Coordinates of C-alpha atoms in Angstrom, one line a residue:
M1 CA 4.6 301.2 122.7
T2 CA 2.1 303.5 124.5
F3 CA -1.5 302.9 123.6
S4 CA -3.2 305.8 121.9
V5 CA -7.0 305.8 122.0
Q6 CA -7.4 308.2 119.1
E7 CA -4.8 306.6 116.9
T8 CA -6.1 303.2 117.4
L9 CA -9.7 304.3 116.9
F10 CA -8.9 306.2 113.7
S11 CA -6.9 303.2 112.2
L12 CA -10.0 301.0 112.7
L13 CA -12.4 303.6 111.3
R14 CA -10.4 303.7 108.1
L15 CA -11.2 300.0 107.5
N16 CA -14.4 298.8 105.8
G17 CA -16.4 295.8 106.9
I18 CA -20.1 295.3 106.6
S19 CA -21.6 292.2 108.2
G20 CA -20.1 289.0 106.9
H21 CA -17.1 290.9 105.4
E22 CA -15.2 291.8 108.6
S23 CA -11.8 290.3 107.6
S24 CA -9.9 293.5 107.4
I25 CA -10.9 294.5 110.9
A26 CA -10.4 290.9 112.2
N27 CA -6.9 290.8 110.9
V28 CA -6.0 293.9 112.8
M29 CA -7.7 292.7 116.0
Q30 CA -6.0 289.3 115.8
H31 CA -2.6 290.8 115.2
A32 CA -3.0 293.1 118.2
F33 CA -4.2 290.4 120.5
E34 CA -1.3 288.1 119.5
Q35 CA 1.2 290.6 120.8
Q36 CA 0.2 289.9 124.4
A37 CA -2.4 287.3 124.9
K38 CA -1.8 283.7 126.0
D39 CA -4.2 282.2 123.5
V40 CA -5.7 283.8 120.4
W41 CA -8.0 282.1 117.8
R42 CA -10.4 283.0 115.0
D43 CA -13.4 280.7 114.6
R44 CA -15.1 279.7 111.3
L45 CA -17.5 282.6 111.4
G46 CA -14.6 285.1 111.8
N47 CA -15.0 286.0 115.5
V48 CA -11.6 286.8 117.1
V49 CA -11.0 285.6 120.7
A50 CA -8.1 286.3 123.0
R51 CA -7.6 284.9 126.5
Y52 CA -5.9 286.7 129.3
G53 CA -5.3 286.1 133.0
S54 CA -5.7 282.8 134.9
D55 CA -5.0 279.5 133.2
K56 CA -6.8 277.5 135.9
S57 CA -9.7 275.3 134.6
D58 CA -11.9 276.4 137.4
A59 CA -11.2 280.1 137.1
L60 CA -14.1 282.5 136.8
R61 CA -14.6 283.4 133.1
L62 CA -15.4 286.9 132.1
M63 CA -16.2 287.6 128.5
I64 CA -15.9 291.1 127.2
F65 CA -17.0 291.7 123.6
A66 CA -17.7 294.2 120.8
H67 CA -18.7 293.8 117.2
M68 CA -16.4 294.5 114.2
D69 CA -19.1 294.9 111.5
E70 CA -20.7 298.2 110.4
V71 CA -24.0 298.9 108.6
G72 CA -23.9 299.2 104.8
F73 CA -25.2 297.8 101.6
M74 CA -24.8 295.0 99.0
V75 CA -25.2 295.3 95.3
R76 CA -28.4 293.5 94.2
K77 CA -28.4 294.3 90.4
I78 CA -26.3 295.9 87.8
E79 CA -28.6 297.9 85.4
P80 CA -27.8 297.9 81.7
S81 CA -26.9 301.5 82.1
G82 CA -24.2 300.7 84.6
F83 CA -26.0 302.0 87.6
L84 CA -26.2 299.7 90.7
R85 CA -29.3 298.7 92.7
F86 CA -28.6 297.7 96.2
E87 CA -30.0 296.3 99.5
R88 CA -29.3 297.4 103.0
V89 CA -27.1 295.3 105.3
G90 CA -28.1 296.1 108.8
G91 CA -29.9 299.4 109.4
P92 CA -28.1 302.4 107.8
A93 CA -30.3 305.5 108.1
Q94 CA -32.2 305.7 104.9
I95 CA -32.9 309.4 105.2
T96 CA -29.1 310.0 104.8
M97 CA -28.6 307.8 101.7
P98 CA -29.3 310.1 98.8
G99 CA -26.2 312.0 97.9
S100 CA -23.9 309.9 100.1
I101 CA -20.4 308.9 99.1
V102 CA -19.8 305.1 99.3
T103 CA -16.9 302.7 98.9
L104 CA -17.5 299.4 97.0
A105 CA -15.2 296.4 97.6
G106 CA -14.5 295.5 93.9
R107 CA -12.7 292.4 92.9
S108 CA -9.4 294.3 92.3
G109 CA -9.7 296.9 95.0
D110 CA -12.0 299.6 96.3
I111 CA -14.2 301.7 94.0
M112 CA -15.7 305.0 94.9
G113 CA -19.3 305.8 94.1
C114 CA -22.3 307.9 95.2
I115 CA -25.9 307.2 95.8
G116 CA -27.9 309.2 93.2
I117 CA -30.4 311.8 93.9
K118 CA -32.9 313.5 91.6
A119 CA -31.6 316.9 90.4
Y120 CA -33.1 319.5 92.8
H121 CA -33.9 321.7 89.9
F122 CA -36.3 319.1 88.5
A123 CA -37.7 317.8 91.9
K124 CA -41.3 318.5 92.7
G125 CA -43.4 318.4 95.8
D126 CA -42.4 315.7 98.3
E127 CA -39.4 314.8 96.1
R128 CA -37.6 317.9 97.6
T129 CA -38.2 316.9 101.2
Q130 CA -38.8 313.1 101.4
P131 CA -36.2 310.4 100.9
P132 CA -37.0 308.0 98.1
A133 CA -37.9 304.4 98.8
L134 CA -34.9 302.0 98.8
D135 CA -35.9 300.4 95.5
K136 CA -35.8 303.8 93.9
L137 CA -32.2 304.5 94.8
W138 CA -29.1 303.6 92.9
I139 CA -25.3 303.8 93.1
D140 CA -23.3 305.7 90.5
I141 CA -19.7 304.5 90.0
G142 CA -19.2 306.3 86.7
A143 CA -19.7 303.2 84.6
K144 CA -20.7 303.6 80.9
D145 CA -22.9 300.4 81.0
K146 CA -23.2 297.0 82.7
A147 CA -20.1 295.6 81.0
D148 CA -18.1 298.5 82.1
A149 CA -19.2 298.1 85.7
E150 CA -18.3 294.5 85.6
R151 CA -14.9 295.4 84.2
M152 CA -14.4 297.7 87.1
G153 CA -14.8 294.8 89.4
I154 CA -18.5 295.0 90.4
Q155 CA -20.7 292.0 90.7
V156 CA -24.0 291.1 92.4
G157 CA -23.0 290.7 96.1
T158 CA -20.3 293.4 96.1
P159 CA -20.2 294.9 99.6
V160 CA -20.7 298.7 99.9
T161 CA -19.8 300.9 102.9
L162 CA -20.5 304.5 103.8
Y163 CA -17.6 306.8 103.2
N164 CA -16.5 309.4 105.8
P165 CA -13.0 309.2 107.1
P166 CA -12.5 310.1 110.8
H167 CA -12.4 313.8 111.8
C168 CA -11.7 315.6 115.1
L169 CA -14.4 318.0 116.3
G170 CA -14.2 320.2 119.4
N171 CA -14.1 319.1 123.0
D172 CA -12.6 315.6 122.3
L173 CA -15.4 314.6 119.9
V174 CA -14.8 312.6 116.8
C175 CA -17.0 312.2 113.7
S176 CA -16.9 309.3 111.3
K177 CA -18.8 306.4 109.8
A178 CA -18.6 303.1 111.7
L179 CA -18.1 304.4 115.3
D180 CA -20.7 301.7 115.8
D181 CA -18.8 299.7 116.9
R182 CA -15.2 300.5 116.2
L183 CA -15.4 302.4 119.5
G184 CA -16.0 299.0 121.2
C185 CA -13.2 297.4 119.2
T186 CA -10.9 300.1 120.3
A187 CA -12.0 299.5 123.9
L188 CA -11.1 295.9 123.6
L189 CA -7.6 296.8 122.4
G190 CA -7.2 299.3 125.2
V191 CA -8.1 296.6 127.7
A192 CA -5.8 294.1 126.0
E193 CA -2.9 296.6 126.4
A194 CA -3.7 297.1 130.1
L195 CA -3.9 293.4 130.8
A196 CA -0.8 292.3 128.9
S197 CA 1.5 292.4 131.9
T198 CA -1.0 292.1 134.7
P199 CA -1.5 288.9 136.8
L200 CA -5.3 288.3 137.1
D201 CA -7.3 286.1 139.4
I202 CA -9.9 285.4 136.7
A203 CA -9.8 284.4 133.1
V204 CA -10.7 287.2 130.7
F205 CA -11.8 286.5 127.1
L206 CA -11.8 289.5 124.8
V207 CA -14.0 288.9 121.7
A208 CA -14.3 290.9 118.5
S209 CA -17.5 289.5 117.1
V210 CA -19.1 289.4 113.6
Q211 CA -22.6 290.0 112.1
E212 CA -24.1 292.0 115.0
E213 CA -25.6 294.5 112.6
F214 CA -27.2 291.7 110.5
N215 CA -28.5 289.0 112.8
I216 CA -27.1 289.9 116.2
R217 CA -26.1 286.2 116.8
G218 CA -22.6 285.9 115.2
I219 CA -21.0 285.6 118.6
I220 CA -23.0 282.5 119.7
P221 CA -20.4 279.9 118.6
V222 CA -17.8 281.7 120.8
L223 CA -19.8 281.6 124.0
R224 CA -20.6 277.9 123.5
R225 CA -16.8 277.3 123.4
V226 CA -15.8 279.8 126.1
R227 CA -18.7 279.1 128.4
P228 CA -18.4 282.4 130.3
D229 CA -19.7 282.9 133.8
L230 CA -20.4 286.5 133.0
A231 CA -20.6 288.6 129.7
I232 CA -20.2 292.3 129.2
G233 CA -20.9 293.9 125.9
I234 CA -19.5 297.2 124.6
D235 CA -21.6 299.1 122.0
I236 CA -22.8 302.6 121.2
T237 CA -26.1 304.1 122.4
P238 CA -27.9 307.2 121.0
S239 CA -26.8 310.4 122.7
C240 CA -29.8 312.5 123.6
D241 CA -28.1 315.9 123.9
T242 CA -29.0 317.1 120.4
P243 CA -32.0 319.5 119.9
D244 CA -34.2 316.7 118.6
L245 CA -33.7 314.3 121.5
Q246 CA -33.2 316.4 124.6
D247 CA -36.6 315.4 126.1
Y248 CA -36.0 311.7 125.6
S249 CA -33.2 310.9 128.1
D250 CA -30.2 312.4 129.8
V251 CA -27.6 310.4 128.1
R252 CA -24.9 312.8 126.7
V253 CA -21.5 312.7 125.1
N254 CA -18.6 313.6 127.4
H255 CA -20.4 312.5 130.5
G256 CA -19.1 309.0 130.9
V257 CA -19.8 305.5 129.8
G258 CA -23.5 304.4 129.8
I259 CA -24.7 301.5 131.9
T260 CA -27.7 299.8 130.4
C261 CA -30.6 299.1 132.7
L262 CA -32.9 298.0 129.8
N263 CA -32.7 297.8 126.0
Y264 CA -35.3 296.3 123.8
H265 CA -36.1 295.9 120.1
G266 CA -39.7 294.9 119.2
R267 CA -39.7 295.0 115.5
G268 CA -39.1 291.4 114.4
T269 CA -36.2 290.6 116.7
L270 CA -38.3 290.8 119.9
A271 CA -35.3 290.7 122.2
G272 CA -33.5 292.8 124.7
L273 CA -31.7 292.9 128.0
I274 CA -32.9 293.8 131.5
T275 CA -29.6 294.0 133.4
P276 CA -29.7 292.1 136.7
P277 CA -29.7 294.6 139.6
R278 CA -26.7 292.9 141.2
L279 CA -24.7 293.6 138.0
L280 CA -25.8 297.2 137.9
R281 CA -24.5 297.6 141.5
M282 CA -21.2 295.9 140.6
L283 CA -20.7 298.2 137.6
E284 CA -21.6 301.4 139.5
T285 CA -19.6 300.5 142.6
T286 CA -16.5 299.7 140.6
A287 CA -16.9 303.0 138.6
H288 CA -17.3 305.0 141.9
E289 CA -14.3 303.4 143.5
N290 CA -12.2 304.3 140.5
N291 CA -13.5 307.8 139.9
I292 CA -15.0 306.8 136.5
P293 CA -18.1 308.8 135.4
V294 CA -21.0 306.7 134.3
Q295 CA -24.6 307.4 133.3
R296 CA -27.6 305.0 133.5
E297 CA -29.7 304.4 130.4
V298 CA -33.0 302.9 129.3
A299 CA -32.9 302.4 125.6
P300 CA -35.9 301.0 123.8
G301 CA -35.1 300.6 120.1
V302 CA -31.6 299.4 120.9
I303 CA -30.5 295.8 120.9
T304 CA -27.1 294.0 121.2
E305 CA -25.9 290.4 121.4
T306 CA -26.7 290.3 125.1
G307 CA -30.3 289.8 124.3
Y308 CA -29.4 286.3 123.1
I309 CA -26.3 285.5 125.1
Q310 CA -28.2 285.7 128.4
V311 CA -30.4 282.7 127.5
E312 CA -27.6 280.5 126.2
L313 CA -26.2 277.5 128.1
D314 CA -27.3 277.5 131.7
G315 CA -28.1 281.2 131.5
I316 CA -25.3 283.8 131.3
P317 CA -25.5 287.0 133.4
C318 CA -25.0 289.9 131.0
A319 CA -24.4 293.6 131.2
S320 CA -23.9 296.3 128.5
L321 CA -21.6 299.3 128.6
S322 CA -22.6 301.9 126.1
I323 CA -20.6 304.8 124.6
P324 CA -23.0 307.7 123.8
C325 CA -23.1 308.5 120.0
R326 CA -24.9 311.1 118.0
Y327 CA -26.5 310.5 114.6
T328 CA -26.3 306.7 114.9
H329 CA -26.2 304.6 111.7
S330 CA -25.4 307.6 109.6
P331 CA -22.2 308.5 107.7
A332 CA -21.4 311.1 110.4
E333 CA -21.7 309.5 113.8
V334 CA -20.2 311.6 116.6
A335 CA -18.8 310.3 119.9
S336 CA -16.3 311.3 122.7
L337 CA -12.8 310.1 123.2
R338 CA -13.2 310.8 126.9
D339 CA -16.2 308.4 127.1
L340 CA -14.2 305.8 125.3
D341 CA -11.3 306.2 127.7
D342 CA -13.7 305.9 130.6
C343 CA -15.0 302.7 129.1
I344 CA -11.5 301.2 128.9
R345 CA -10.7 302.2 132.5
L346 CA -13.9 300.6 133.8
L347 CA -13.4 297.4 131.9
T348 CA -9.8 297.2 133.1
A349 CA -10.9 297.7 136.7
L350 CA -13.5 294.9 136.4
A351 CA -10.9 292.5 134.9
N352 CA -8.6 293.1 137.9
M353 CA -11.3 292.2 140.5
S354 CA -11.2 289.0 142.5
P355 CA -13.7 286.2 141.7
E356 CA -15.6 286.9 144.9
Q357 CA -16.5 290.4 143.7
F358 CA -18.5 289.1 140.7
P359 CA -22.2 288.4 141.6
I360 CA -22.7 285.4 139.3
E361 CA -25.6 283.7 141.2
P362 CA -29.1 285.2 141.6
E363 CA -29.9 287.1 144.7
T364 CA -31.9 285.3 147.4
G365 CA -34.5 286.7 149.7
A366 CA -38.2 287.4 150.0
T367 CA -38.5 288.8 146.5
Q368 CA -36.5 286.0 144.8
E369 CA -38.7 283.2 143.3
A370 CA -37.8 279.7 144.5
R371 CA -36.1 277.5 142.0
P372 CA -38.1 274.4 140.9

C-alpha cells in the first residue's frame, strides 16, 4: 500500500494520549512497524522500538526517535457541583484554555467537556482580557453533581486532552491539536515504509517514545538497551512567520525541515543541545545532495530528549530535526505537509548512508581539547 503522509498524520492526530497514557498511539505505531521490521518490541514504560537494516553485531547503530505523547490535563478534584478541577500535564498554553473543548478518557469511553469561562456580560476589568490562574479554572461535562460525574466515568486522575480534529488549510498546511509530536511519529512511519525493502549497511532503530512532554526522559531505557552510536530526534519547533514572531528568527513553514544548532530550556530543566558541528555538516550535506530544503535554527525555550541522551552511556552524538509549527502547545497548531515530507526524505537518505559517512568520533585538530 502506498504511504500517504496526510492520511497517516490525520489518523494519528485523531488519537488521544497525554504523557503516561500513550497506549492508543503506541498500538498503532507497533502494528505499523510489525508489518516490515525485523524486530519490534515495546518496553515497560511503553516506548515502541523497531529495528531495520543490518543484523551484524558490530554494525553502526543509528537511533531515530519521536515522542507519542501530547500536552493535556488530568482531573485533580471533582467538586460537589460536578465541575472538575484539573492540573496541566506538560505545558499546554494556559492563555488558550478558557472556552476550549476537551476530551476526557472516562472509564467507559470518551466524554466531551469544556473549560469554563466567566460570562463576558458579567466580567469586569482584567477578567475580560487576562486568562484566570489555573486553580480558578474548571471543566464542565454537564454533570448534575459529583455522583453524576462519577457515574459518567470520571475519577481523580482521568486524562484530559485538547479537542480539535485535523483540518486542511491552504498551501499544504494543516491545523490540529497534537501536531507536537504526531508529525514526528508520522515521519517515523514514513521512514519505516521506505526502509522496509531496502538493504542497509547500518542498523536503524526507530523509536516512538513516551513522556517527553512530562519529564523528557521516557526514552532513556531504550537507549540503554539499544546503545546507539548516533541519535537523531524529530520534533516541532516554533515557526516565526506570524506577525508576533517575525523579528525573532527566520524559521518558517513550507521552507523545509529545521536543523537545530542550539536549543535550551533554563526554567527548572536546565538542559539543551548544542549540535556538534560535524553533525550539522553531515545533515546539511546530505540535504543538499538530495535537493531537500533545510533551515538552521537556534531555539532557546525549546528542549527535547536529546538534552539528556547526549550525556548517557559513553556520550551519544545527537542531532535534532525540527518541523516548523505555528501556535505551539495550543489546540490549533499549524504545520506544513511539505516540511513533513522533507523530513521523511532526509531521514531516509541518512539511513541509506554507509557507516563511514557518519562522523561519530570528535574532530581532532588545534581547536580540539586533548583527552585526559
